Amino acid sequence: MDINTSPPADLDTLRETIVKRYDSLSSRLQQVADFVGDQPMTVAVENMANIAKQAGVPLSTLSRFSNAFGFDGFSSMQSLFKEQYLTRPRDYKERIRKARENHDIAQDSPQAIFHDFGMANIESMERMQCSVSPSKLERAVALMNDADTIYIQGTRRAYPVAFYLWYALMKSDKNVVLLDDHGGMLTPLTKRMKPNDLLFAITYAPYAAETSDIVEYACKNNIPTVCITDNQMAPHCGSMEVCFEVQEGELMGFRSLSSSMYLAQSLAVALISYEMK
């Protein structure tokens, strides 16, 4: 169904247009729509023949798909993917800087904040990749694997990381308990921890008293502890088996959780992979 229309000027607009028109596309064109939505990087870097093969459609279907959205050929549509995935990551900081100097982009505009947070998160994760040793990762996964029950605790800003880690580890074979204060059960649940269990704590300055108390209890009762924090000089870190120091990206007084989530996800998947061996 080739429709004479002006082609979208950017990838976001193309995606929105595909979504709006998806139900009216033929089954073959829907197949292409599904592929370009799921594999945008492939569309950006591969040639037309390889894309058609991976999408499971004839070359002519790719041409019909691009024509249906106003492009004069597949390469014209592909250029939007190349611009998004191959060009922008290398020079967007310079573009933003120049645009700000020309007063085209305000310092607090959504676009500027979006890119600044992205860069802060990227730099944070790159720092962590260099600072976290393989032996520390191996030690943390080994402790998690050896534990009868993994107790996870984090409150306020740390709570999303704790909750995600609990959710991810529920896919493992381990007994996993999220320590929170719903129903006033934090203290009773804490007292169930034994030396053959593991406490996984997440805490950041100014260090929630609830978390500090639980970590102190674990240390006093010889319960192995793994921690994600922002400073290895935080309370009781010296008594923990493993302490990951994570310096999150920060912008306008808001600290991110991207690196902590990245680390938590890596540990959870590593444990699950270990169990499958």
mmCIF file of C-alpha atoms in Angstrom:
data_model
loop_
_atom_site.group_PDB
_atom_site.id
_atom_site.type_symbol
_atom_site.label_atom_id
_atom_site.label_comp_id
_atom_site.label_asym_id
_atom_site.label_seq_id
_atom_site.Cartn_x
_atom_site.Cartn_y
_atom_site.Cartn_z
ATOM 1 C CA MET A 1 0.000 0.000 0.000
ATOM 2 C CA ASP A 2 2.116 2.850 -1.271
ATOM 3 C CA ILE A 3 0.748 6.172 -0.138
ATOM 4 C CA ASN A 4 1.952 9.460 -1.585
ATOM 5 C CA THR A 5 2.999 11.385 1.494
ATOM 6 C CA SER A 6 5.961 13.393 2.754
ATOM 7 C CA PRO A 7 8.496 11.181 4.513
ATOM 8 C CA PRO A 8 9.127 11.646 8.254
ATOM 9 C CA ALA A 9 12.068 13.919 8.971
ATOM 10 C CA ASP A 10 13.409 11.933 11.941
ATOM 11 C CA LEU A 11 13.256 8.466 13.427
ATOM 12 C CA ASP A 12 10.888 9.355 16.261
ATOM 13 C CA THR A 13 8.329 10.687 13.781
ATOM 14 C CA LEU A 14 8.744 7.597 11.612
ATOM 15 C CA ARG A 15 8.104 5.342 14.594
ATOM 16 C CA GLU A 16 5.003 7.286 15.566
ATOM 17 C CA THR A 17 3.717 7.107 12.007
ATOM 18 C CA ILE A 18 4.327 3.349 11.843
ATOM 19 C CA VAL A 19 2.381 2.847 15.079
ATOM 20 C CA LYS A 20 -0.560 4.909 13.847
ATOM 21 C CA ARG A 21 -0.741 3.099 10.519
ATOM 22 C CA TYR A 22 0.283 -0.373 11.657
ATOM 23 C CA ASP A 23 -3.197 -1.921 11.540
ATOM 24 C CA SER A 24 -3.707 -0.742 7.955
ATOM 25 C CA LEU A 25 -0.465 -2.327 6.693
ATOM 26 C CA SER A 26 -0.402 -5.668 4.918
ATOM 27 C CA SER A 27 0.920 -8.644 6.869
ATOM 28 C CA ARG A 28 4.239 -8.441 4.997
ATOM 29 C CA LEU A 29 4.661 -4.747 5.756
ATOM 30 C CA GLN A 30 3.721 -5.379 9.384
ATOM 31 C CA GLN A 31 6.531 -7.942 9.442
ATOM 32 C CA VAL A 32 8.961 -5.233 8.338
ATOM 33 C CA ALA A 33 7.473 -2.787 10.861
ATOM 34 C CA ASP A 34 8.030 -5.310 13.643
ATOM 35 C CA PHE A 35 11.623 -5.847 12.576
ATOM 36 C CA VAL A 36 12.622 -2.190 12.296
ATOM 37 C CA GLY A 37 11.020 -1.583 15.696
ATOM 38 C CA ASP A 38 12.842 -4.473 17.376
ATOM 39 C CA GLN A 39 16.199 -4.196 15.561
ATOM 40 C CA PRO A 40 16.885 -0.511 14.809
ATOM 41 C CA MET A 41 20.656 -0.905 15.095
ATOM 42 C CA THR A 42 20.585 -3.694 12.521
ATOM 43 C CA VAL A 43 18.671 -1.425 10.155
ATOM 44 C CA ALA A 44 21.290 1.270 10.727
ATOM 45 C CA VAL A 45 24.386 -0.826 10.019
ATOM 46 C CA GLU A 46 23.432 -3.693 7.706
ATOM 47 C CA ASN A 47 22.932 -3.615 3.949
ATOM 48 C CA MET A 48 19.522 -4.104 2.400
ATOM 49 C CA ALA A 49 20.064 -7.763 1.518
ATOM 50 C CA ASN A 50 21.039 -8.743 5.069
ATOM 51 C CA ILE A 51 18.148 -6.775 6.538
ATOM 52 C CA ALA A 52 15.684 -8.499 4.214
ATOM 53 C CA LYS A 53 17.137 -11.902 5.133
ATOM 54 C CA GLN A 54 16.959 -11.246 8.872
ATOM 55 C CA ALA A 55 13.454 -9.828 8.599
ATOM 56 C CA GLY A 56 12.379 -12.820 6.534
ATOM 57 C CA VAL A 57 10.995 -10.776 3.638
ATOM 58 C CA PRO A 58 11.933 -10.218 -0.030
ATOM 59 C CA LEU A 59 14.003 -7.175 -0.958
ATOM 60 C CA SER A 60 10.974 -5.741 -2.763
ATOM 61 C CA THR A 61 9.038 -5.679 0.526
ATOM 62 C CA LEU A 62 11.623 -3.379 2.093
ATOM 63 C CA SER A 63 11.240 -1.049 -0.859
ATOM 64 C CA ARG A 64 7.447 -1.131 -0.623
ATOM 65 C CA PHE A 65 7.651 -0.431 3.088
ATOM 66 C CA SER A 66 9.831 2.647 2.641
ATOM 67 C CA ASN A 67 7.650 3.871 -0.255
ATOM 68 C CA ALA A 68 4.551 3.458 1.913
ATOM 69 C CA PHE A 69 5.946 6.060 4.281
ATOM 70 C CA GLY A 70 6.898 8.568 1.595
ATOM 71 C CA PHE A 71 10.555 7.663 1.010
ATOM 72 C CA ASP A 72 11.885 7.360 -2.529
ATOM 73 C CA GLY A 73 13.856 4.252 -1.559
ATOM 74 C CA PHE A 74 14.968 2.112 1.341
ATOM 75 C CA SER A 75 18.306 3.908 1.687
ATOM 76 C CA SER A 76 16.479 7.194 2.310
ATOM 77 C CA MET A 77 14.562 5.652 5.187
ATOM 78 C CA GLN A 78 17.697 3.896 6.455
ATOM 79 C CA SER A 79 19.472 7.243 6.717
ATOM 80 C CA LEU A 80 17.183 8.138 9.643
ATOM 81 C CA PHE A 81 18.405 5.068 11.529
ATOM 82 C CA LYS A 82 22.036 5.869 10.719
ATOM 83 C CA GLU A 83 21.587 9.447 11.926
ATOM 84 C CA GLN A 84 20.042 8.271 15.192
ATOM 85 C CA TYR A 85 22.385 5.410 16.018
ATOM 86 C CA LEU A 86 25.680 6.129 14.261
ATOM 87 C CA THR A 87 26.078 9.897 14.081
ATOM 88 C CA ARG A 88 24.499 11.438 17.163
ATOM 89 C CA PRO A 89 26.303 9.485 19.903
ATOM 90 C CA ARG A 90 29.663 10.747 18.676
ATOM 91 C CA ASP A 91 28.960 14.444 18.556
ATOM 92 C CA TYR A 92 25.755 15.302 20.385
ATOM 93 C CA LYS A 93 27.584 17.014 23.280
ATOM 94 C CA GLU A 94 29.217 19.415 20.857
ATOM 95 C CA ARG A 95 25.891 20.020 19.113
ATOM 96 C CA ILE A 96 24.191 20.799 22.410
ATOM 97 C CA ARG A 97 27.021 23.114 23.447
ATOM 98 C CA LYS A 98 26.886 25.069 20.201
ATOM 99 C CA ALA A 99 23.108 25.255 20.287
ATOM 100 C CA ARG A 100 23.235 26.661 23.816
ATOM 101 C CA GLU A 101 25.810 29.243 22.767
ATOM 102 C CA ASN A 102 23.451 30.297 19.981
ATOM 103 C CA HIS A 103 20.569 30.396 22.497
ATOM 104 C CA ASP A 104 18.680 27.711 20.564
ATOM 105 C CA ILE A 105 18.549 25.375 23.562
ATOM 106 C CA ALA A 106 17.899 26.637 27.083
ATOM 107 C CA GLN A 107 20.010 25.228 29.901
ATOM 108 C CA ASP A 108 16.928 23.816 31.619
ATOM 109 C CA SER A 109 15.071 22.694 28.489
ATOM 110 C CA PRO A 110 13.858 19.070 28.354
ATOM 111 C CA GLN A 111 16.302 18.369 25.511
ATOM 112 C CA ALA A 112 19.298 19.733 27.427
ATOM 113 C CA ILE A 113 18.338 17.915 30.633
ATOM 114 C CA PHE A 114 17.769 14.676 28.710
ATOM 115 C CA HIS A 115 21.212 14.782 27.094
ATOM 116 C CA ASP A 116 23.005 15.988 30.234
ATOM 117 C CA PHE A 117 21.519 13.200 32.341
ATOM 118 C CA GLY A 118 22.404 10.703 29.639
ATOM 119 C CA MET A 119 26.016 11.836 29.569
ATOM 120 C CA ALA A 120 26.248 11.851 33.360
ATOM 121 C CA ASN A 121 24.933 8.287 33.480
ATOM 122 C CA ILE A 122 27.259 7.108 30.730
ATOM 123 C CA GLU A 123 30.289 8.584 32.509
ATOM 124 C CA SER A 124 29.169 7.045 35.805
ATOM 125 C CA MET A 125 28.871 3.563 34.312
ATOM 126 C CA GLU A 126 32.208 3.897 32.545
ATOM 127 C CA ARG A 127 33.867 4.847 35.850
ATOM 128 C CA MET A 128 32.287 1.862 37.559
ATOM 129 C CA GLN A 129 33.421 -0.530 34.826
ATOM 130 C CA CYS A 130 36.986 0.557 35.526
ATOM 131 C CA SER A 131 36.728 0.536 39.322
ATOM 132 C CA VAL A 132 34.837 -2.697 40.066
ATOM 133 C CA SER A 133 37.248 -5.620 40.124
ATOM 134 C CA PRO A 134 36.344 -9.043 38.686
ATOM 135 C CA SER A 135 37.282 -10.650 42.007
ATOM 136 C CA LYS A 136 34.759 -8.484 43.865
ATOM 137 C CA LEU A 137 32.004 -9.447 41.440
ATOM 138 C CA GLU A 138 32.925 -13.129 41.760
ATOM 139 C CA ARG A 139 32.978 -12.873 45.555
ATOM 140 C CA ALA A 140 29.544 -11.243 45.696
ATOM 141 C CA VAL A 141 27.978 -13.861 43.415
ATOM 142 C CA ALA A 142 29.597 -16.678 45.399
ATOM 143 C CA LEU A 143 28.180 -15.305 48.660
ATOM 144 C CA MET A 144 24.739 -14.983 47.093
ATOM 145 C CA ASN A 145 24.942 -18.527 45.787
ATOM 146 C CA ASP A 146 26.019 -19.957 49.158
ATOM 147 C CA ALA A 147 23.292 -18.207 51.151
ATOM 148 C CA ASP A 148 20.201 -20.119 52.262
ATOM 149 C CA THR A 149 18.170 -16.908 52.049
ATOM 150 C CA ILE A 150 19.094 -13.531 50.573
ATOM 151 C CA TYR A 151 17.644 -10.599 52.504
ATOM 152 C CA ILE A 152 17.553 -7.327 50.569
ATOM 153 C CA GLN A 153 17.112 -3.891 52.117
ATOM 154 C CA GLY A 154 17.131 -0.324 50.897
ATOM 155 C CA THR A 155 14.933 2.623 51.736
ATOM 156 C CA ARG A 156 13.987 5.981 50.217
ATOM 157 C CA ARG A 157 16.258 6.655 47.211
ATOM 158 C CA ALA A 158 17.794 3.183 47.518
ATOM 159 C CA TYR A 159 14.419 1.428 47.560
ATOM 160 C CA PRO A 160 14.011 1.151 43.736
ATOM 161 C CA VAL A 161 17.341 -0.683 43.504
ATOM 162 C CA ALA A 162 16.436 -2.997 46.391
ATOM 163 C CA PHE A 163 13.023 -3.711 44.903
ATOM 164 C CA TYR A 164 14.470 -4.433 41.458
ATOM 165 C CA LEU A 165 17.119 -6.761 42.888
ATOM 166 C CA TRP A 166 14.411 -8.617 44.818
ATOM 167 C CA TYR A 167 12.303 -8.882 41.660
ATOM 168 C CA ALA A 168 15.235 -10.130 39.559
ATOM 169 C CA LEU A 169 16.395 -12.676 42.147
ATOM 170 C CA MET A 170 12.879 -14.098 42.370
ATOM 171 C CA LYS A 171 13.749 -15.662 39.007
ATOM 172 C CA SER A 172 16.609 -17.561 40.641
ATOM 173 C CA ASP A 173 16.430 -20.693 42.775
ATOM 174 C CA LYS A 174 17.215 -18.757 45.962
ATOM 175 C CA ASN A 175 14.915 -17.851 48.802
ATOM 176 C CA VAL A 176 14.700 -14.057 48.622
ATOM 177 C CA VAL A 177 13.153 -11.655 51.136
ATOM 178 C CA LEU A 178 12.667 -7.934 50.675
ATOM 179 C CA LEU A 179 13.075 -6.201 54.016
ATOM 180 C CA ASP A 180 10.642 -3.306 54.186
ATOM 181 C CA ASP A 181 8.397 -1.845 56.860
ATOM 182 C CA HIS A 182 5.026 -2.776 55.385
ATOM 183 C CA GLY A 183 2.787 -3.778 58.259
ATOM 184 C CA GLY A 184 5.527 -2.985 60.764
ATOM 185 C CA MET A 185 7.366 -6.193 59.840
ATOM 186 C CA LEU A 186 10.861 -4.802 59.358
ATOM 187 C CA THR A 187 12.168 -5.772 62.812
ATOM 188 C CA PRO A 188 10.597 -9.275 62.893
ATOM 189 C CA LEU A 189 11.928 -10.046 59.412
ATOM 190 C CA THR A 190 15.395 -8.719 60.307
ATOM 191 C CA LYS A 191 15.585 -11.011 63.325
ATOM 192 C CA ARG A 192 14.988 -14.036 61.089
ATOM 193 C CA MET A 193 18.401 -13.551 59.426
ATOM 194 C CA LYS A 194 20.945 -16.236 60.328
ATOM 195 C CA PRO A 195 24.703 -16.631 59.683
ATOM 196 C CA ASN A 196 23.991 -18.980 56.762
ATOM 197 C CA ASP A 197 21.941 -16.238 55.076
ATOM 198 C CA LEU A 198 23.075 -13.064 53.314
ATOM 199 C CA LEU A 199 22.129 -9.420 53.719
ATOM 200 C CA PHE A 200 22.279 -7.327 50.554
ATOM 201 C CA ALA A 201 21.996 -3.671 51.551
ATOM 202 C CA ILE A 202 21.733 -0.582 49.371
ATOM 203 C CA THR A 203 22.384 2.769 51.034
ATOM 204 C CA TYR A 204 23.509 6.255 50.034
ATOM 205 C CA ALA A 205 24.386 9.415 51.962
ATOM 206 C CA PRO A 206 22.945 10.545 54.322
ATOM 207 C CA TYR A 207 22.523 6.788 55.022
ATOM 208 C CA ALA A 208 19.088 5.805 56.275
ATOM 209 C CA ALA A 209 19.032 4.875 59.928
ATOM 210 C CA GLU A 210 16.901 1.807 59.170
ATOM 211 C CA THR A 211 19.547 0.414 56.830
ATOM 212 C CA SER A 212 22.420 1.255 59.182
ATOM 213 C CA ASP A 213 20.633 -0.551 62.030
ATOM 214 C CA ILE A 214 20.056 -3.668 59.895
ATOM 215 C CA VAL A 215 23.677 -3.718 58.708
ATOM 216 C CA GLU A 216 24.865 -3.313 62.294
ATOM 217 C CA TYR A 217 22.637 -6.219 63.353
ATOM 218 C CA ALA A 218 24.052 -8.370 60.551
ATOM 219 C CA CYS A 219 27.646 -7.558 61.482
ATOM 220 C CA LYS A 220 27.062 -8.312 65.159
ATOM 221 C CA ASN A 221 25.437 -11.651 64.322
ATOM 222 C CA ASN A 222 28.033 -12.794 61.771
ATOM 223 C CA ILE A 223 25.638 -12.541 58.847
ATOM 224 C CA PRO A 224 27.553 -12.004 55.560
ATOM 225 C CA THR A 225 26.768 -8.640 54.005
ATOM 226 C CA VAL A 226 27.081 -7.277 50.480
ATOM 227 C CA CYS A 227 26.438 -3.588 49.986
ATOM 228 C CA ILE A 228 25.983 -1.027 47.230
ATOM 229 C CA THR A 229 26.814 2.444 48.514
ATOM 230 C CA ASP A 230 28.334 5.726 47.392
ATOM 231 C CA ASN A 231 31.277 5.731 49.794
ATOM 232 C CA GLN A 232 33.207 2.791 51.198
ATOM 233 C CA MET A 233 33.731 4.864 54.332
ATOM 234 C CA ALA A 234 29.995 4.597 55.063
ATOM 235 C CA PRO A 235 29.044 3.075 58.437
ATOM 236 C CA HIS A 236 30.033 -0.613 58.877
ATOM 237 C CA CYS A 237 31.533 -0.968 55.377
ATOM 238 C CA GLY A 238 34.738 -2.227 56.931
ATOM 239 C CA SER A 239 32.850 -5.187 58.409
ATOM 240 C CA MET A 240 31.159 -6.220 55.154
ATOM 241 C CA GLU A 241 32.317 -9.075 52.950
ATOM 242 C CA VAL A 242 31.801 -7.034 49.759
ATOM 243 C CA CYS A 243 31.161 -3.312 49.398
ATOM 244 C CA PHE A 244 30.568 -1.818 45.956
ATOM 245 C CA GLU A 245 31.209 1.917 45.762
ATOM 246 C CA VAL A 246 29.070 3.539 43.080
ATOM 247 C CA GLN A 247 29.329 7.193 42.112
ATOM 248 C CA GLU A 248 26.069 7.980 40.361
ATOM 249 C CA GLY A 249 25.543 10.652 37.750
ATOM 250 C CA GLU A 250 24.114 13.878 39.144
ATOM 251 C CA LEU A 251 22.373 16.823 37.542
ATOM 252 C CA MET A 252 20.707 19.859 39.106
ATOM 253 C CA GLY A 253 20.809 18.203 42.525
ATOM 254 C CA PHE A 254 19.190 14.976 41.323
ATOM 255 C CA ARG A 255 21.282 11.823 41.577
ATOM 256 C CA SER A 256 20.642 8.963 39.203
ATOM 257 C CA LEU A 257 20.317 5.250 39.966
ATOM 258 C CA SER A 258 21.463 3.969 36.571
ATOM 259 C CA SER A 259 24.810 2.567 37.701
ATOM 260 C CA SER A 260 23.334 0.926 40.784
ATOM 261 C CA MET A 261 20.622 -0.678 38.662
ATOM 262 C CA TYR A 262 23.262 -1.803 36.166
ATOM 263 C CA LEU A 263 25.272 -3.429 38.947
ATOM 264 C CA ALA A 264 22.233 -5.032 40.595
ATOM 265 C CA GLN A 265 21.053 -6.464 37.296
ATOM 266 C CA SER A 266 24.521 -7.805 36.500
ATOM 267 C CA LEU A 267 24.772 -9.583 39.859
ATOM 268 C CA ALA A 268 21.292 -11.073 39.565
ATOM 269 C CA VAL A 269 21.883 -12.401 36.052
ATOM 270 C CA ALA A 270 25.329 -13.681 37.038
ATOM 271 C CA LEU A 271 23.798 -15.658 39.917
ATOM 272 C CA ILE A 272 21.104 -17.126 37.681
ATOM 273 C CA SER A 273 23.727 -18.064 35.088
ATOM 274 C CA TYR A 274 25.856 -19.658 37.825
ATOM 275 C CA GLU A 275 22.882 -21.788 38.925
ATOM 276 C CA MET A 276 22.318 -23.005 35.366
ATOM 277 C CA LYS A 277 25.848 -24.468 35.038
#
